[in-house]
């Protein structure tokens, strides 16, 4: 599939999504229209069950687009093959509420796993890049620590390092501060903001945390599967 790069990292038009089949078919997203520019930080809010995570998984290539148009970096994902979705996922970093670290791997090994998905990176290069990224998130003295020896905030910083080490074009963060106290949560989003600006990376954050809304260039709201946009 050929596509042209765009100054908009994300272009969504008339996107609908359904779960179930025949009589059990339920619509969860309704006529979603959204454009996000490269380098922009956007926060998505809304009550549980409003469709935020479903939209995030579609944007991230973790779920197939059923109806409408969803373009990532100029590439249409409607009708994309599994291989094409894999290529899209390699350009996206993911940060979740649960840090999803592997307990039997050290901080460096957890970060390095993200680079193993990339082609043309040697074992030595991935080793060095992982350590450099952990130093960037202020965990240079915790490189060989296992998750069980790290605090909640430190684990989430490892997750940020893992998401950003491959220099993705887009980072999707689903409730990244939900399990953290106020100070740790603020430290985490400030770090995400700083590193993303250094890498010219776009960030889309789903959150219920009103304490971090000030980092956004724009806030959008989901309600009952509909998207409401608010510019700040």
mmCIF file of C-alpha atoms in Angstrom:
data_model
loop_
_atom_site.group_PDB
_atom_site.id
_atom_site.type_symbol
_atom_site.label_atom_id
_atom_site.label_comp_id
_atom_site.label_asym_id
_atom_site.label_seq_id
_atom_site.Cartn_x
_atom_site.Cartn_y
_atom_site.Cartn_z
ATOM 1 C CA UNK A 1 0.000 0.000 0.000
ATOM 2 C CA UNK A 2 1.480 3.372 -1.025
ATOM 3 C CA UNK A 3 0.771 6.497 0.985
ATOM 4 C CA UNK A 4 2.034 10.044 1.324
ATOM 5 C CA UNK A 5 3.330 11.437 4.637
ATOM 6 C CA UNK A 6 1.091 14.087 6.181
ATOM 7 C CA UNK A 7 1.547 17.009 8.571
ATOM 8 C CA UNK A 8 -1.408 15.442 10.375
ATOM 9 C CA UNK A 9 -0.346 12.277 12.150
ATOM 10 C CA UNK A 10 -3.978 11.220 12.486
ATOM 11 C CA UNK A 11 -7.021 11.856 10.292
ATOM 12 C CA UNK A 12 -10.318 10.186 11.227
ATOM 13 C CA UNK A 13 -13.542 10.708 9.279
ATOM 14 C CA UNK A 14 -17.026 9.231 9.838
ATOM 15 C CA UNK A 15 -15.627 6.354 11.902
ATOM 16 C CA UNK A 16 -18.145 3.873 13.313
ATOM 17 C CA UNK A 17 -17.481 0.714 15.280
ATOM 18 C CA UNK A 18 -19.625 -2.230 16.358
ATOM 19 C CA UNK A 19 -19.335 -5.201 18.695
ATOM 20 C CA UNK A 20 -21.229 -8.471 18.259
ATOM 21 C CA UNK A 21 -23.146 -9.860 15.300
ATOM 22 C CA UNK A 22 -26.719 -9.839 13.930
ATOM 23 C CA UNK A 23 -29.257 -9.203 16.693
ATOM 24 C CA UNK A 24 -26.503 -8.829 19.289
ATOM 25 C CA UNK A 25 -24.671 -6.194 17.231
ATOM 26 C CA UNK A 26 -24.145 -3.011 19.246
ATOM 27 C CA UNK A 27 -22.685 0.248 17.984
ATOM 28 C CA UNK A 28 -20.007 1.689 20.280
ATOM 29 C CA UNK A 29 -18.526 4.549 18.211
ATOM 30 C CA UNK A 30 -20.672 6.983 16.239
ATOM 31 C CA UNK A 31 -19.424 9.132 13.336
ATOM 32 C CA UNK A 32 -16.062 10.003 14.879
ATOM 33 C CA UNK A 33 -14.215 12.869 13.185
ATOM 34 C CA UNK A 34 -10.803 13.842 14.539
ATOM 35 C CA UNK A 35 -7.572 15.326 13.212
ATOM 36 C CA UNK A 36 -4.371 15.448 15.272
ATOM 37 C CA UNK A 37 -1.311 17.335 14.059
ATOM 38 C CA UNK A 38 2.216 16.018 14.314
ATOM 39 C CA UNK A 39 3.790 17.085 17.625
ATOM 40 C CA UNK A 40 0.449 17.851 19.287
ATOM 41 C CA UNK A 41 -0.465 16.688 22.812
ATOM 42 C CA UNK A 42 -4.162 15.784 23.008
ATOM 43 C CA UNK A 43 -6.034 14.558 26.080
ATOM 44 C CA UNK A 44 -9.235 12.546 25.754
ATOM 45 C CA UNK A 45 -11.624 12.517 28.707
ATOM 46 C CA UNK A 46 -15.030 10.988 29.334
ATOM 47 C CA UNK A 47 -16.835 8.515 31.599
ATOM 48 C CA UNK A 48 -16.066 4.801 31.666
ATOM 49 C CA UNK A 49 -17.777 2.965 28.824
ATOM 50 C CA UNK A 50 -17.896 6.007 26.555
ATOM 51 C CA UNK A 51 -15.685 4.420 23.885
ATOM 52 C CA UNK A 52 -12.300 5.998 24.680
ATOM 53 C CA UNK A 53 -10.302 2.776 24.857
ATOM 54 C CA UNK A 54 -12.057 1.339 21.794
ATOM 55 C CA UNK A 55 -11.037 4.409 19.797
ATOM 56 C CA UNK A 56 -7.493 4.163 21.145
ATOM 57 C CA UNK A 57 -7.158 0.527 20.035
ATOM 58 C CA UNK A 58 -8.385 1.411 16.544
ATOM 59 C CA UNK A 59 -5.895 4.280 16.271
ATOM 60 C CA UNK A 60 -3.115 2.003 17.492
ATOM 61 C CA UNK A 61 -3.802 -0.701 14.920
ATOM 62 C CA UNK A 62 -4.732 -3.150 17.680
ATOM 63 C CA UNK A 63 -8.242 -3.535 16.236
ATOM 64 C CA UNK A 64 -9.398 -3.443 12.599
ATOM 65 C CA UNK A 65 -11.310 -0.442 11.267
ATOM 66 C CA UNK A 66 -14.817 -1.517 10.257
ATOM 67 C CA UNK A 67 -16.444 1.591 8.795
ATOM 68 C CA UNK A 68 -15.264 5.086 7.878
ATOM 69 C CA UNK A 69 -11.724 6.343 7.384
ATOM 70 C CA UNK A 70 -8.755 6.271 9.762
ATOM 71 C CA UNK A 71 -5.432 7.472 8.380
ATOM 72 C CA UNK A 72 -2.225 7.175 10.388
ATOM 73 C CA UNK A 73 0.591 9.309 8.959
ATOM 74 C CA UNK A 74 -1.248 9.365 5.626
ATOM 75 C CA UNK A 75 -1.846 5.599 5.493
ATOM 76 C CA UNK A 76 -5.471 4.431 5.346
ATOM 77 C CA UNK A 77 -6.147 1.690 7.914
ATOM 78 C CA UNK A 78 -9.605 0.731 6.632
ATOM 79 C CA UNK A 79 -8.997 -2.548 4.838
ATOM 80 C CA UNK A 80 -5.374 -2.755 5.994
ATOM 81 C CA UNK A 81 -3.860 -6.244 6.095
ATOM 82 C CA UNK A 82 -2.438 -7.767 9.269
ATOM 83 C CA UNK A 83 1.090 -7.097 7.988
ATOM 84 C CA UNK A 84 0.240 -3.444 7.330
ATOM 85 C CA UNK A 85 -1.209 -3.110 10.843
ATOM 86 C CA UNK A 86 2.005 -4.607 12.250
ATOM 87 C CA UNK A 87 4.002 -1.955 10.376
ATOM 88 C CA UNK A 88 1.760 0.754 11.866
ATOM 89 C CA UNK A 89 2.185 -0.619 15.381
ATOM 90 C CA UNK A 90 5.961 -0.395 14.993
ATOM 91 C CA UNK A 91 5.585 3.378 14.654
ATOM 92 C CA UNK A 92 3.483 3.751 17.818
ATOM 93 C CA UNK A 93 4.444 3.659 21.498
ATOM 94 C CA UNK A 94 1.936 2.412 24.069
ATOM 95 C CA UNK A 95 1.680 3.327 27.756
ATOM 96 C CA UNK A 96 -1.036 1.757 29.898
ATOM 97 C CA UNK A 97 -2.462 2.187 33.410
ATOM 98 C CA UNK A 98 -0.832 -1.104 34.361
ATOM 99 C CA UNK A 99 2.796 -0.701 33.352
ATOM 100 C CA UNK A 100 2.744 -4.230 31.869
ATOM 101 C CA UNK A 101 6.400 -4.873 32.645
ATOM 102 C CA UNK A 102 7.642 -8.444 32.628
ATOM 103 C CA UNK A 103 8.623 -9.297 36.196
ATOM 104 C CA UNK A 104 11.424 -11.695 35.166
ATOM 105 C CA UNK A 105 13.217 -9.041 33.092
ATOM 106 C CA UNK A 106 15.271 -6.097 34.341
ATOM 107 C CA UNK A 107 14.320 -2.501 33.548
ATOM 108 C CA UNK A 108 16.786 -2.479 30.638
ATOM 109 C CA UNK A 109 15.542 -5.798 29.275
ATOM 110 C CA UNK A 110 11.923 -4.583 29.415
ATOM 111 C CA UNK A 111 12.851 -1.480 27.416
ATOM 112 C CA UNK A 112 15.035 -3.451 25.022
ATOM 113 C CA UNK A 113 12.096 -5.709 24.121
ATOM 114 C CA UNK A 114 10.504 -2.785 22.304
ATOM 115 C CA UNK A 115 13.535 -2.474 20.025
ATOM 116 C CA UNK A 116 13.465 -6.157 19.170
ATOM 117 C CA UNK A 117 10.344 -5.412 17.105
ATOM 118 C CA UNK A 118 12.422 -3.064 14.956
ATOM 119 C CA UNK A 119 14.454 -4.266 12.040
ATOM 120 C CA UNK A 120 18.102 -3.411 11.377
ATOM 121 C CA UNK A 121 18.980 -2.795 15.039
ATOM 122 C CA UNK A 122 21.745 -4.981 16.431
ATOM 123 C CA UNK A 123 21.701 -6.480 19.907
ATOM 124 C CA UNK A 124 24.457 -4.099 20.978
ATOM 125 C CA UNK A 125 22.659 -1.032 19.582
ATOM 126 C CA UNK A 126 19.437 -1.992 21.354
ATOM 127 C CA UNK A 127 21.380 -2.501 24.590
ATOM 128 C CA UNK A 128 22.943 0.975 24.389
ATOM 129 C CA UNK A 129 19.725 2.710 23.301
ATOM 130 C CA UNK A 130 17.784 1.087 26.158
ATOM 131 C CA UNK A 131 20.293 2.238 28.764
ATOM 132 C CA UNK A 132 20.377 5.743 27.274
ATOM 133 C CA UNK A 133 16.576 5.951 27.400
ATOM 134 C CA UNK A 134 16.478 4.811 31.028
ATOM 135 C CA UNK A 135 19.002 7.512 31.878
ATOM 136 C CA UNK A 136 16.724 10.023 30.121
ATOM 137 C CA UNK A 137 13.826 9.038 32.411
ATOM 138 C CA UNK A 138 16.156 9.404 35.412
ATOM 139 C CA UNK A 139 16.526 5.690 36.089
ATOM 140 C CA UNK A 140 20.208 5.369 35.239
ATOM 141 C CA UNK A 141 20.837 3.869 38.700
ATOM 142 C CA UNK A 142 17.997 1.340 38.287
ATOM 143 C CA UNK A 143 18.935 -0.158 34.915
ATOM 144 C CA UNK A 144 19.481 -3.674 36.260
ATOM 145 C CA UNK A 145 16.644 -3.612 38.798
ATOM 146 C CA UNK A 146 13.658 -5.915 38.434
ATOM 147 C CA UNK A 147 10.111 -4.447 38.560
ATOM 148 C CA UNK A 148 9.571 -5.863 42.062
ATOM 149 C CA UNK A 149 12.367 -3.574 43.302
ATOM 150 C CA UNK A 150 10.883 -0.416 41.742
ATOM 151 C CA UNK A 151 8.198 1.974 43.006
ATOM 152 C CA UNK A 152 4.984 2.566 41.053
ATOM 153 C CA UNK A 153 6.300 5.795 39.594
ATOM 154 C CA UNK A 154 9.599 4.153 38.615
ATOM 155 C CA UNK A 155 7.768 1.294 36.894
ATOM 156 C CA UNK A 156 5.729 3.782 34.876
ATOM 157 C CA UNK A 157 8.928 5.601 33.913
ATOM 158 C CA UNK A 158 10.308 2.289 32.619
ATOM 159 C CA UNK A 159 7.073 1.954 30.618
ATOM 160 C CA UNK A 160 7.618 5.453 29.184
ATOM 161 C CA UNK A 161 11.196 4.537 28.258
ATOM 162 C CA UNK A 162 9.918 1.381 26.555
ATOM 163 C CA UNK A 163 7.302 3.376 24.618
ATOM 164 C CA UNK A 164 9.716 6.076 23.448
ATOM 165 C CA UNK A 165 12.967 4.150 22.890
ATOM 166 C CA UNK A 166 12.083 3.340 19.263
ATOM 167 C CA UNK A 167 11.297 7.034 18.532
ATOM 168 C CA UNK A 168 7.650 6.461 17.586
ATOM 169 C CA UNK A 169 5.629 9.003 15.622
ATOM 170 C CA UNK A 170 2.712 8.643 18.070
ATOM 171 C CA UNK A 171 2.386 7.644 21.727
ATOM 172 C CA UNK A 172 -0.958 6.354 22.997
ATOM 173 C CA UNK A 173 -1.331 6.497 26.779
ATOM 174 C CA UNK A 174 -4.358 4.915 28.481
ATOM 175 C CA UNK A 175 -4.761 6.221 32.052
ATOM 176 C CA UNK A 176 -0.979 6.478 32.607
ATOM 177 C CA UNK A 177 -1.322 8.174 36.029
ATOM 178 C CA UNK A 178 -4.322 6.289 37.440
ATOM 179 C CA UNK A 179 -2.274 4.071 39.768
ATOM 180 C CA UNK A 180 0.057 6.861 40.912
ATOM 181 C CA UNK A 181 -0.066 9.462 43.665
ATOM 182 C CA UNK A 182 -0.251 13.153 42.771
ATOM 183 C CA UNK A 183 3.498 13.840 42.681
ATOM 184 C CA UNK A 184 4.410 10.652 40.802
ATOM 185 C CA UNK A 185 1.607 11.274 38.308
ATOM 186 C CA UNK A 186 2.793 14.814 37.649
ATOM 187 C CA UNK A 187 6.395 13.634 37.266
ATOM 188 C CA UNK A 188 5.310 11.002 34.754
ATOM 189 C CA UNK A 189 3.305 13.358 32.497
ATOM 190 C CA UNK A 190 5.979 16.056 32.664
ATOM 191 C CA UNK A 191 8.497 13.451 31.548
ATOM 192 C CA UNK A 192 6.248 12.286 28.720
ATOM 193 C CA UNK A 193 5.777 15.894 27.616
ATOM 194 C CA UNK A 194 9.504 16.677 27.720
ATOM 195 C CA UNK A 195 10.680 13.564 25.902
ATOM 196 C CA UNK A 196 7.956 13.773 23.262
ATOM 197 C CA UNK A 197 8.936 17.361 22.458
ATOM 198 C CA UNK A 198 12.571 16.333 22.181
ATOM 199 C CA UNK A 199 11.603 13.555 19.760
ATOM 200 C CA UNK A 200 8.908 15.585 17.936
ATOM 201 C CA UNK A 201 6.392 12.912 18.888
ATOM 202 C CA UNK A 202 2.595 13.232 19.104
ATOM 203 C CA UNK A 203 0.844 12.135 22.300
ATOM 204 C CA UNK A 204 -2.782 11.081 22.784
ATOM 205 C CA UNK A 205 -3.666 10.493 26.436
ATOM 206 C CA UNK A 206 -6.884 8.960 27.764
ATOM 207 C CA UNK A 207 -7.388 10.026 31.365
ATOM 208 C CA UNK A 208 -9.815 10.749 34.200
ATOM 209 C CA UNK A 209 -7.055 12.657 36.015
ATOM 210 C CA UNK A 210 -8.006 16.350 36.051
ATOM 211 C CA UNK A 211 -4.618 17.181 37.598
ATOM 212 C CA UNK A 212 -2.779 16.688 34.292
ATOM 213 C CA UNK A 213 -5.113 18.473 31.861
ATOM 214 C CA UNK A 214 -2.844 21.523 31.730
ATOM 215 C CA UNK A 215 -0.197 19.741 29.626
ATOM 216 C CA UNK A 216 -2.605 19.373 26.687
ATOM 217 C CA UNK A 217 -2.641 21.492 23.558
ATOM 218 C CA UNK A 218 -6.242 20.375 23.177
ATOM 219 C CA UNK A 219 -8.842 18.434 25.170
ATOM 220 C CA UNK A 220 -11.487 16.238 23.559
ATOM 221 C CA UNK A 221 -14.340 14.483 25.307
ATOM 222 C CA UNK A 222 -16.095 11.189 24.601
ATOM 223 C CA UNK A 223 -19.711 10.662 25.656
ATOM 224 C CA UNK A 224 -21.760 7.578 24.754
ATOM 225 C CA UNK A 225 -19.604 6.848 21.722
ATOM 226 C CA UNK A 226 -19.673 10.412 20.379
ATOM 227 C CA UNK A 227 -16.685 12.734 20.240
ATOM 228 C CA UNK A 228 -16.966 16.299 21.535
ATOM 229 C CA UNK A 229 -14.002 18.554 20.839
ATOM 230 C CA UNK A 230 -12.815 21.371 23.058
ATOM 231 C CA UNK A 231 -9.932 23.637 22.094
ATOM 232 C CA UNK A 232 -7.751 25.128 24.835
#
